[in-house]
Coordinates of C-alpha atoms in Angstrom, one line a residue:
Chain A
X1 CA 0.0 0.0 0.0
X2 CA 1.0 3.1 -0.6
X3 CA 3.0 5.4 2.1
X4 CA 1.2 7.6 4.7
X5 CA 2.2 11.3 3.3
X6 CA 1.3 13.2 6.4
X7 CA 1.3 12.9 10.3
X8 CA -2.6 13.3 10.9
X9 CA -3.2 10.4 12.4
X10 CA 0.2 9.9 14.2
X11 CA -0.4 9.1 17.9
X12 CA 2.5 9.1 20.8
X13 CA 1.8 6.4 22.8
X14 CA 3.2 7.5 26.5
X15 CA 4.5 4.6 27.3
X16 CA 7.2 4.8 24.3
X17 CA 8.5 8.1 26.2
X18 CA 8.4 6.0 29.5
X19 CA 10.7 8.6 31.4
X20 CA 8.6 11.6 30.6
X21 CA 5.8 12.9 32.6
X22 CA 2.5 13.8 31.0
X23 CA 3.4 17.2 30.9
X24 CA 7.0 16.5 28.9
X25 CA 4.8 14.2 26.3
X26 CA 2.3 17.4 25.9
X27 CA 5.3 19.4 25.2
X28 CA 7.1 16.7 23.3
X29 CA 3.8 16.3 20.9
X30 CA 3.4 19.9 20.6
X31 CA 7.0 20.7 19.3
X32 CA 6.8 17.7 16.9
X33 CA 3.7 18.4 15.7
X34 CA 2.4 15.3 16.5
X35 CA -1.7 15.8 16.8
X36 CA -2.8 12.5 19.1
X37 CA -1.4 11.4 22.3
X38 CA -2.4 7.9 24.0
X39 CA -2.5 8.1 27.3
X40 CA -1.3 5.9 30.6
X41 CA -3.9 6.1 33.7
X42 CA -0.4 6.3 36.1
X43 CA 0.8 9.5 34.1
X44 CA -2.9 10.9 34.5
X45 CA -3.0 10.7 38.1
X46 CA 0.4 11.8 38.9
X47 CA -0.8 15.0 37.7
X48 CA -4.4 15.0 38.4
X49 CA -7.3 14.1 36.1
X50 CA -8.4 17.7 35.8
X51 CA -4.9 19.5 35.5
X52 CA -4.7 16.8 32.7
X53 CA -7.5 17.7 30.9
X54 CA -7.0 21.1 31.0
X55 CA -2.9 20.7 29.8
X56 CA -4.1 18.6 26.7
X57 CA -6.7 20.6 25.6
X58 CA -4.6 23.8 25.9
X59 CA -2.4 21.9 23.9
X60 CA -5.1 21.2 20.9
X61 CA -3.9 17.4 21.5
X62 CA -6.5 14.7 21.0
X63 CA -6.6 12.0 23.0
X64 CA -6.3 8.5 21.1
X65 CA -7.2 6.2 24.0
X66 CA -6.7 5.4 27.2
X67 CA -4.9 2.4 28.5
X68 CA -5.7 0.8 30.6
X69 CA -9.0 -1.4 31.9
X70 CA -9.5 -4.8 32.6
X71 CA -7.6 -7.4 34.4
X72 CA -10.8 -8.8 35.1
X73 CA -9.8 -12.2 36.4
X74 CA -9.3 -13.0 40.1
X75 CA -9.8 -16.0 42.7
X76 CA -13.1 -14.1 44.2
X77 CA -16.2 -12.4 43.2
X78 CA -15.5 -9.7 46.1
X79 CA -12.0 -8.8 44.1
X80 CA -13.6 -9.4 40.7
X81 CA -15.9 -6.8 41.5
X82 CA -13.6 -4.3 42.5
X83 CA -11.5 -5.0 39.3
X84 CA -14.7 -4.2 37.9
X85 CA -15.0 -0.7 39.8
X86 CA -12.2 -0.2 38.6
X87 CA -13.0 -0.1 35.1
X88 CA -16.0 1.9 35.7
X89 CA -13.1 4.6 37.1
X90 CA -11.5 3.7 34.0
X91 CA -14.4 4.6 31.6
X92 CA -15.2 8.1 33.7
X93 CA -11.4 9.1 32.8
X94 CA -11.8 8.3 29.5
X95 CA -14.3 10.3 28.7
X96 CA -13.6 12.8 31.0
X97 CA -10.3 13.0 29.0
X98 CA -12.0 13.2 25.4
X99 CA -11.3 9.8 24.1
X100 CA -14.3 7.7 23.0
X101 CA -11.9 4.5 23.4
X102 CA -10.7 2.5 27.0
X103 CA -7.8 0.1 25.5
X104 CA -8.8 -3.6 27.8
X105 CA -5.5 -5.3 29.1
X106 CA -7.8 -9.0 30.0
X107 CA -5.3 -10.1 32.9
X108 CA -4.3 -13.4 33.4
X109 CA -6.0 -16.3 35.4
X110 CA -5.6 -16.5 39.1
X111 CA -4.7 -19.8 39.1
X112 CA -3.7 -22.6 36.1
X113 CA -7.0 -23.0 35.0
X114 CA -7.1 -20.5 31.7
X115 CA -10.2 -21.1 29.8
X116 CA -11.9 -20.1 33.3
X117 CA -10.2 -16.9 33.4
X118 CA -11.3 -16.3 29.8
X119 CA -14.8 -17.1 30.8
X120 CA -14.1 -14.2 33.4
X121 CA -12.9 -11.7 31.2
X122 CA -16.0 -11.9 29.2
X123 CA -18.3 -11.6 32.4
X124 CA -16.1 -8.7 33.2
X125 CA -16.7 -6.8 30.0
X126 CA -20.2 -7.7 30.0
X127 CA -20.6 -5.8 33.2
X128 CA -19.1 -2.7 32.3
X129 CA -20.7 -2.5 29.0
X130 CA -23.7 -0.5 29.8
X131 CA -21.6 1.8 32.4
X132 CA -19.2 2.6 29.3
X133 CA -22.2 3.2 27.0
X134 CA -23.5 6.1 29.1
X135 CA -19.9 7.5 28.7
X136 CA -19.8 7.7 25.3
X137 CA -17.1 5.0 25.7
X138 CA -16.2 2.0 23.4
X139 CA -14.2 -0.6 25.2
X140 CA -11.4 -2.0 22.8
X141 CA -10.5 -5.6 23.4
X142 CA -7.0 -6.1 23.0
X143 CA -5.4 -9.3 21.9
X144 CA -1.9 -9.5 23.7
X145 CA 1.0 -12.1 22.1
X146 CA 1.0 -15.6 23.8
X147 CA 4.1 -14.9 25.8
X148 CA 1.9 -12.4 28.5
X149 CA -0.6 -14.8 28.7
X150 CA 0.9 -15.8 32.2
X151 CA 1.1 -12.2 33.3
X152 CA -1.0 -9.6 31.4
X153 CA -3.9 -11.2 29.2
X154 CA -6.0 -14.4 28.6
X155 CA -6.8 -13.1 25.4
X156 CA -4.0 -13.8 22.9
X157 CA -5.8 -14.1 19.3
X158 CA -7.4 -11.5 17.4
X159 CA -10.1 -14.5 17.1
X160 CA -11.0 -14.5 20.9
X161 CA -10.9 -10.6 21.0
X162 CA -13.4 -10.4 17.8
X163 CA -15.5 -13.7 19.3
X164 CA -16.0 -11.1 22.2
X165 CA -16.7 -7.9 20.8
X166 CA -19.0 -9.2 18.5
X167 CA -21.4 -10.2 21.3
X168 CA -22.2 -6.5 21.1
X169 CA -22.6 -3.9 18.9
X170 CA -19.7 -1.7 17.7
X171 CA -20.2 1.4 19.4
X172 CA -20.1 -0.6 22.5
X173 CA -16.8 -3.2 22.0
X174 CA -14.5 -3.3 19.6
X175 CA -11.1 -4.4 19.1
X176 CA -7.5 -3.2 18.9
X177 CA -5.0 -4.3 16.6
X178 CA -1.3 -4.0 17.6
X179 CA 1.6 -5.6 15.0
X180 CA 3.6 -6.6 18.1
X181 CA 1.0 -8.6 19.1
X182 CA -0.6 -10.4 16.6
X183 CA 2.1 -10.4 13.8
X184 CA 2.8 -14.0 14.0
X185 CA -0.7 -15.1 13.6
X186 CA -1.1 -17.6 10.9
X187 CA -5.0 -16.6 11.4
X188 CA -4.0 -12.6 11.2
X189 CA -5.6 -11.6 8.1
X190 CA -8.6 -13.6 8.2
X191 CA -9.3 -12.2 11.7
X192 CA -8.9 -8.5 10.6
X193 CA -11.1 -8.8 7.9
X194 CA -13.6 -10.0 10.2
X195 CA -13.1 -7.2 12.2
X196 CA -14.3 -4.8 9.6
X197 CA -16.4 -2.2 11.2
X198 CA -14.9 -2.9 14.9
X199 CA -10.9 -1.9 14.8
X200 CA -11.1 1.6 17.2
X201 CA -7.4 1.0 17.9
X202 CA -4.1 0.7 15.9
X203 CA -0.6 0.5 17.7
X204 CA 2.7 0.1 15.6
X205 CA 6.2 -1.0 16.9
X206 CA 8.3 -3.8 15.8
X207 CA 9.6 -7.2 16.8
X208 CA 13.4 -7.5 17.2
X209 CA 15.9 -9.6 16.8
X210 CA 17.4 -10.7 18.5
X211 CA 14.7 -10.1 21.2
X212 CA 16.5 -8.8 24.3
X213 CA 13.6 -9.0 26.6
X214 CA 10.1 -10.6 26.9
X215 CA 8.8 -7.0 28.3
X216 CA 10.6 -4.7 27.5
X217 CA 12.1 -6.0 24.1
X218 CA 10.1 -4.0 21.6
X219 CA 11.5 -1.9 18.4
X220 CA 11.1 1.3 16.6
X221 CA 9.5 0.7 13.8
X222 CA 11.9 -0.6 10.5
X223 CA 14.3 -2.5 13.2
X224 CA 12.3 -5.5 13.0
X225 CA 10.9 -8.2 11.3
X226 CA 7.5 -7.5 11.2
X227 CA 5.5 -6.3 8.2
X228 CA 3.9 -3.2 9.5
X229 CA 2.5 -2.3 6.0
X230 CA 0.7 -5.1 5.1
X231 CA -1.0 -5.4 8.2
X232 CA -2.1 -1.3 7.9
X233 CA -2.9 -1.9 4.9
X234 CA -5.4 -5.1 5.7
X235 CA -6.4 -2.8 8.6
X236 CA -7.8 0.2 6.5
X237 CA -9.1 -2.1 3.8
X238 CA -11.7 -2.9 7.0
X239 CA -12.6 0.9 6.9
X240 CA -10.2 2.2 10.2
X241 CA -9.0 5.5 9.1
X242 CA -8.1 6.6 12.6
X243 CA -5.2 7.4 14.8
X244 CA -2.0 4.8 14.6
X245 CA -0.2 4.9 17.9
X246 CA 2.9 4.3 18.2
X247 CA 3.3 2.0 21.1
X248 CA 6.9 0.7 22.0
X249 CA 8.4 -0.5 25.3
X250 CA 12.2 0.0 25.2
X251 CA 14.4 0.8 27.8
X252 CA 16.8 2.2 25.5
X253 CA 14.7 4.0 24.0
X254 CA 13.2 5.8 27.5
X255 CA 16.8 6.5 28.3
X256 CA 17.4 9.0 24.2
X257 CA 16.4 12.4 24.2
X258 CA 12.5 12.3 24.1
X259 CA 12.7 14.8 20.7
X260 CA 15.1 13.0 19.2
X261 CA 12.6 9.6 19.9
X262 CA 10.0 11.7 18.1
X263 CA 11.8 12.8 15.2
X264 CA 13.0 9.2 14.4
X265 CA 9.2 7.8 14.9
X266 CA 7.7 10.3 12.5
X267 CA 10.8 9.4 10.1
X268 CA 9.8 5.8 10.5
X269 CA 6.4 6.5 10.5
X270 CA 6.2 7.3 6.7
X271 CA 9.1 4.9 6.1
X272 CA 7.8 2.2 7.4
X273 CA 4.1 2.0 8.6
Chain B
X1 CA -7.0 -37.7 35.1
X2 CA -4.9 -40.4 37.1
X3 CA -1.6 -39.7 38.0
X4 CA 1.5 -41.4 36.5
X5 CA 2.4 -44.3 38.8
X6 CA 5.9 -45.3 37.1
X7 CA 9.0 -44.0 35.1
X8 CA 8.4 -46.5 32.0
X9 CA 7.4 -43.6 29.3
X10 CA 9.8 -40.8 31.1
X11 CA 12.3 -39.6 28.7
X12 CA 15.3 -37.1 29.3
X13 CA 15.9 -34.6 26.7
X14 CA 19.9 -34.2 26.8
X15 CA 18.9 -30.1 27.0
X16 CA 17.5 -30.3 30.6
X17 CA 21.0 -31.4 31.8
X18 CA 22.4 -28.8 29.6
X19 CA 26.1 -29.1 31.1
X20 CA 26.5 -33.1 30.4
X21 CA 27.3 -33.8 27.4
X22 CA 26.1 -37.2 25.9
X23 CA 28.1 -39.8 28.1
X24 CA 27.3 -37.7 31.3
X25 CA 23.6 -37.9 30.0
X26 CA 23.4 -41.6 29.7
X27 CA 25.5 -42.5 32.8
X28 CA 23.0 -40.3 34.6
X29 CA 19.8 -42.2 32.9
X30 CA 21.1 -45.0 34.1
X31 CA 21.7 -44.1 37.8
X32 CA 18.4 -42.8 38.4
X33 CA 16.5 -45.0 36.1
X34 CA 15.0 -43.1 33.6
X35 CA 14.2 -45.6 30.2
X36 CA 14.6 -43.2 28.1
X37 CA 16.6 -40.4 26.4
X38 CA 15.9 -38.2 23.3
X39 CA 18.7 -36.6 21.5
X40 CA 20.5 -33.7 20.2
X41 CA 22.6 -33.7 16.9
X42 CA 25.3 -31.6 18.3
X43 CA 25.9 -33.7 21.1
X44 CA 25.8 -36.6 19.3
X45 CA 28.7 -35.6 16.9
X46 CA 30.5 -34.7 19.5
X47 CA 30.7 -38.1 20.5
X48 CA 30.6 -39.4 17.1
X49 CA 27.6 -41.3 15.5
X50 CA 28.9 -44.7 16.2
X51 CA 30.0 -44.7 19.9
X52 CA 26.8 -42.7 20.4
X53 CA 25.0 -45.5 19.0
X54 CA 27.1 -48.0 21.1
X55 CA 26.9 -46.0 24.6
X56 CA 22.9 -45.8 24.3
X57 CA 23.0 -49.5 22.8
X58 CA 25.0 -50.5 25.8
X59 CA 23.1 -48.4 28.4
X60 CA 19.9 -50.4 27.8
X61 CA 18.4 -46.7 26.8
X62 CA 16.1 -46.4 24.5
X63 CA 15.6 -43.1 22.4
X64 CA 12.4 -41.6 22.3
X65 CA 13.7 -38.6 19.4
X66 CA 16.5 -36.7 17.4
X67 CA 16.5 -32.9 17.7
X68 CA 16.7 -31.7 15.1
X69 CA 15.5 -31.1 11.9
X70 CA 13.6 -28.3 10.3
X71 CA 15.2 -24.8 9.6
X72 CA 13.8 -24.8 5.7
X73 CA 13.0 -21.5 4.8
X74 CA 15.9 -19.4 3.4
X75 CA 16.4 -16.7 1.4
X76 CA 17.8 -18.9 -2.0
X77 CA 16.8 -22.5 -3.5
X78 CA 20.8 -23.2 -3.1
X79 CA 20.1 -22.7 0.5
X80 CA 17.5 -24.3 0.9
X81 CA 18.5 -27.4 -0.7
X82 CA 21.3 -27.4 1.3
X83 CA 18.6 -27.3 4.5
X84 CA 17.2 -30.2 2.7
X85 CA 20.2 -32.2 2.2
X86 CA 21.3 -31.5 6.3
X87 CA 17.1 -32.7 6.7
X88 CA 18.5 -36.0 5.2
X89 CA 21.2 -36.6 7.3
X90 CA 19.4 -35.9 10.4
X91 CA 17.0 -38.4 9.1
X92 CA 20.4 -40.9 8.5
X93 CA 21.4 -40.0 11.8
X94 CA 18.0 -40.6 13.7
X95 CA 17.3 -43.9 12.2
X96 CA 21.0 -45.1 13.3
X97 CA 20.2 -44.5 17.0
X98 CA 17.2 -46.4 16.9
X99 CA 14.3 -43.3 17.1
X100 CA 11.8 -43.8 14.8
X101 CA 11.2 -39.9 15.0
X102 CA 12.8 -36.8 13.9
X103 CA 11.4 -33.6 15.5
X104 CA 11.3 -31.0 12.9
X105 CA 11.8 -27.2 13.9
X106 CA 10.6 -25.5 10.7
X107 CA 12.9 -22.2 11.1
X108 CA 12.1 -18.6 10.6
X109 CA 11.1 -16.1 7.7
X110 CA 14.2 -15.5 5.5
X111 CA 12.6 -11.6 5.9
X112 CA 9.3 -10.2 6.7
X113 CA 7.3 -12.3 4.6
X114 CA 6.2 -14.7 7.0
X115 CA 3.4 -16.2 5.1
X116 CA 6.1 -17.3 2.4
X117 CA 8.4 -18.9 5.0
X118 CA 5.6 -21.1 5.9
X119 CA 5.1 -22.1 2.3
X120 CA 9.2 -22.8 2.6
X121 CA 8.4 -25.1 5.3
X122 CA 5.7 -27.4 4.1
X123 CA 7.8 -27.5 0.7
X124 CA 11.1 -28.5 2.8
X125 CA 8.7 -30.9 4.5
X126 CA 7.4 -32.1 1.4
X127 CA 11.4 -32.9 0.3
X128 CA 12.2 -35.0 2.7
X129 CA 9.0 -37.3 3.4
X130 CA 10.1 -40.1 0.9
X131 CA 13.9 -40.1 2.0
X132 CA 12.8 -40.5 6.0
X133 CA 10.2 -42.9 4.8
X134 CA 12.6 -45.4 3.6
X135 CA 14.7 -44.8 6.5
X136 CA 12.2 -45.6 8.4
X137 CA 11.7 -42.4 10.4
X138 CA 8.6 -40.3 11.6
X139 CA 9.1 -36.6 11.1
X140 CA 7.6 -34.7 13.5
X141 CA 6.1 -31.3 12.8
X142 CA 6.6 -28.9 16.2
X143 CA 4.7 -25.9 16.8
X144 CA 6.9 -23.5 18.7
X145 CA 5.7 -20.9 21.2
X146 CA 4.7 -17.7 19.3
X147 CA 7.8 -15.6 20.8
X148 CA 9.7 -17.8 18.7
X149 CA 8.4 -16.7 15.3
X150 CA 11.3 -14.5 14.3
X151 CA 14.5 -16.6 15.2
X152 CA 13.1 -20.2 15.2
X153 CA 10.0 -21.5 13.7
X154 CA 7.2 -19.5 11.7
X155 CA 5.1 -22.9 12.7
X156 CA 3.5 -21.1 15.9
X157 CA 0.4 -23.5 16.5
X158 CA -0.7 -26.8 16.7
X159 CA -3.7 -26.0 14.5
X160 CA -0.4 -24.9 11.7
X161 CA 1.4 -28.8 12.3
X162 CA -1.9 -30.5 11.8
X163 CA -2.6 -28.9 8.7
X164 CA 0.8 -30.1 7.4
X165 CA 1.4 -33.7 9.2
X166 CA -2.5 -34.5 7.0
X167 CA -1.2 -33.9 3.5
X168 CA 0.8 -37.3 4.5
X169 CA -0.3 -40.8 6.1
X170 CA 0.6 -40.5 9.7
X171 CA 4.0 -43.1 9.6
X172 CA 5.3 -40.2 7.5
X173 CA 4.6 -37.0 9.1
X174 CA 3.0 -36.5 12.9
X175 CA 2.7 -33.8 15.4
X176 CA 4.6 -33.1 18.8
X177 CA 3.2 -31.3 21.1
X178 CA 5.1 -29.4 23.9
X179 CA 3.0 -28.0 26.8
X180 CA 5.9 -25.0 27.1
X181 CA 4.6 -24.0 23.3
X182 CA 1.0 -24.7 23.3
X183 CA -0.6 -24.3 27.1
X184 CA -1.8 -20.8 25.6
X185 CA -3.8 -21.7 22.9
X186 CA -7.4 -21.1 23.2
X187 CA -7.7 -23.6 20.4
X188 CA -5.6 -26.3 22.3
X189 CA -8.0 -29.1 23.2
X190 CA -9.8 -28.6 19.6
X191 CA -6.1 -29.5 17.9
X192 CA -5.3 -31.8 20.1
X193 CA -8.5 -34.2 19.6
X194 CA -8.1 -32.9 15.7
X195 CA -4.3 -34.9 15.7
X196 CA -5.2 -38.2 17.0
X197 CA -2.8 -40.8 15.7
X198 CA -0.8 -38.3 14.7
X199 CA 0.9 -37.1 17.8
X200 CA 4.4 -38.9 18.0
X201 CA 5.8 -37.0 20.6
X202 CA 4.9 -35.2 24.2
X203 CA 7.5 -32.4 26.0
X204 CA 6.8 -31.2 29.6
X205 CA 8.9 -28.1 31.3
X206 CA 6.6 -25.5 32.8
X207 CA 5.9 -21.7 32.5
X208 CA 7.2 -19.7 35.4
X209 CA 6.0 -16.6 36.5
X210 CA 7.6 -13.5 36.1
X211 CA 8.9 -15.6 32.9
X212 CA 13.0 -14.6 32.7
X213 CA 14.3 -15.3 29.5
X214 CA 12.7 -15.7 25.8
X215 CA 14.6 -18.8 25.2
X216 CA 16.2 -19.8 28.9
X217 CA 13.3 -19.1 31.1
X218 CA 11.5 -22.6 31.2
X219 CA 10.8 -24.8 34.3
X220 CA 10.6 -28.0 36.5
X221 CA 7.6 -29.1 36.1
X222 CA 5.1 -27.5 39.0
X223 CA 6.6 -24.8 39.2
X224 CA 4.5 -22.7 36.9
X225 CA 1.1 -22.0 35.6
X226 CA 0.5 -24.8 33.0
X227 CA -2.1 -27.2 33.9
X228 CA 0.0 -30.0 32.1
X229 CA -2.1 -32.9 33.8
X230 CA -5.0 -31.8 31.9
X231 CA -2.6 -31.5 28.6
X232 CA -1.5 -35.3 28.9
X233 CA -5.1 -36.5 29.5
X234 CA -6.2 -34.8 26.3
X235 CA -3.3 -36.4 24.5
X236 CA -4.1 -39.6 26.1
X237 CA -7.1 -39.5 24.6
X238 CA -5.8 -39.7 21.3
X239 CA -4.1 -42.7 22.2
X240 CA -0.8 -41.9 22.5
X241 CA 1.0 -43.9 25.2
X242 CA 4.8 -43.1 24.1
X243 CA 7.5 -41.6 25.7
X244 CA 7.1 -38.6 27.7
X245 CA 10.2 -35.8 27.5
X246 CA 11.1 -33.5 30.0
X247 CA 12.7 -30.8 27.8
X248 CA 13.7 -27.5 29.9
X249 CA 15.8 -24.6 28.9
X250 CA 17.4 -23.1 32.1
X251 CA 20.5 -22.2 33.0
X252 CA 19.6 -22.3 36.2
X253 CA 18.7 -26.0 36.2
X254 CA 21.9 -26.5 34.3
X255 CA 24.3 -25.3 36.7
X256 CA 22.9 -27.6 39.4
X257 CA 24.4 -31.1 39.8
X258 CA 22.2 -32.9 37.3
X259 CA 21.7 -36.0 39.2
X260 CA 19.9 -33.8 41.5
X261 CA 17.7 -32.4 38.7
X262 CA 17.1 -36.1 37.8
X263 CA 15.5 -37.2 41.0
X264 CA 13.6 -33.8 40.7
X265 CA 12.4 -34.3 37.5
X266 CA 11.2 -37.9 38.3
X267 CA 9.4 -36.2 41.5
X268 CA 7.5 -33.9 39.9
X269 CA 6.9 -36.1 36.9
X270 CA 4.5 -38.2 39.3
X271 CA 3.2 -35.2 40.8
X272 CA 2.2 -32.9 38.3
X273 CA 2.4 -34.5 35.1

């Protein structure tokens, strides 16, 4: 597919800037002319939900979602339900913060038993649903890769994140796509076809190698081995057209000068996504 | 399902005892008992084919698989025929130890097309059937865990190994499934009921939590969050009763006397397995 020719719909995801404050990423995005930010609920509340608001919309930033809800599996119903107050926090800062889009982390299962805790995660989302609704919020199921199924998320497969959003209708769940997560898939581009209608997220990076670290391993976009342009393309032959964030957890990269990091994602940006 | 009441299918893989080379491996077999021993092809020429042979001949051991073949994709036919041709003396080299199977690592992409690389693979697969035929060897198709996509096999799911191991009869091509590279996959207990027959081989290790290496960061069995009892009823019920390895990757376990890791390993084989 052709190149993107412009940064429109170029989104800093915090995280990718993990030693700057929300106040440095503002500043960051405003001197790169970079028009979406994604935001972390940590940042938020270091600087208070309001002071956030007020700092991002003084900026003319849009917000391209919010990470993170879910980790809805746990041993009880008494902490089930408060990961599911905790979501409902979620969605209120969401919205509160101009994004129509909560980015769900699932969590992974309190004890060995897996397709239990998958069971949980959808009696999670279906709980929070209506509450998210009334917010004007969309929840967006993301798939993680197989390796944080342990630690982070039951759901691993584009399948099982489109299986549950499709219990609903799209303004309510949909799903997010990131390359790091699901490039492997042999499934992949059967499963974002079927997700025509319900992608609300789109997160580059790229997979190194070798990979130095399970976590923290992930790669500018260009260093890796994964085909970032296919996979946009696939995704916008669905109908997404909106923000692509970029999304990478790197230590090294933390530790550059946060310009510098932005100047080299927009470069890569056009080069490569 | 039942526990395992005795040691007659447990099989070492040479990589749990990482430190001993072949000789150390089989000496230690026989001290604590253990029936059974499956292979690696660098260890094995550093002995040398025929005093391998002789040692495991002479041990009373039997060996339950060669490790390995596989690594077909490449970026030119000159190197993948030479993959081929190093297929075929696996294949020499399994049926001389007395395995009937070859476990087959398919390799990664060449580059970012990862879709091609798996066409590489069934064609590399396709290759050698005849040749391990006549030698009277089993090849056995691998699914490795998804983080493994980019450095070791573009074969990522079990769904992926049956598709291949039924384009033959099931004395030519079958599956092995490792609980290390499969316990994630919502689709597990589907594929493993879909490869009955076909399932030649069975790997236990564990996955501990936090997880701390891509490739060393496996464990004893019980000591992480895969329900593997539940794994080997479901292959059971296929109606495999061969050999079952115990194939971990840690340094950890390496550096620690290995008779030690032996009598652990036997342990936890009856508990948890």
């Amino acid at each position: 597919m052709a190149k993107l020719q412009t940064f429109e719909r170029l989104s800093l995801n915090q995280i990718t800037t993990g030693n700057w404050n929300l106040r440095e990423a503002v500043d960051g995005c405003v001197r790169q002319e970079i028009p979406w930010i994604a935001l972390w609920r940590h940042r938020v509340e270091e600087l208070g939900l309001s002071e956030s608001k007020r700092l991002i919309k003084d900026a003319g930033l849009q917000v391209s979602s919010l990470c993170r809800g879910g980790m809805f599996p746990a041993e009880t119903a008494l902490e089930r339900q408060k990961r599911v107050d905790d979501n409902k926090r979620a969605i209120v800062e969401a919205a509160e913060l101009g994004t129509n889009t909560l980015v769900l982390v699932s969590g992974p299962a309190p004890d060995k038993n897996i397709s239990e805790a998958r069971k949980m995660v959808a009696e999670g989302i279906e709980q929070i649903v209506p509450f998210a609704e009334d917010h004007g919020i969309t929840l967006g199921v993301e798939a993680l890769h197989p390796m944080y199924a342990a630690e982070r998320s039951v759901i691993v497969t584009l399948n099982e994140a489109n299986t549950i959003a499709e219990q609903y209708s799209p303004n309510q769940v949909g799903v997010v796509v990131d390359v790091f997560h699901v490039w492997w898939d042999p499934d992949l581009y059967r499963q974002i076809a079927r997700a025509k209608g319900r992608i609300i997220g789109f997160h580059v990076s790229d997979w190194i190698v070798p990979t130095p670290d399970l976590l923290m391993g992930r790669g500018m976009m260009g260093d890796g081995v994964i085909d970032i342009n296919r996979i946009r393309t696939a995704v916008e032959e669905t109908g997404y057209n909106g923000p692509i964030e970029v999304e990478i957890f790197n230590e090294t990269i933390w530790n550059r000068p946060g310009d510098e990091v932005l100047m080299e994602m927009k470069e890569r940006y056009i080069k490569h996504v």
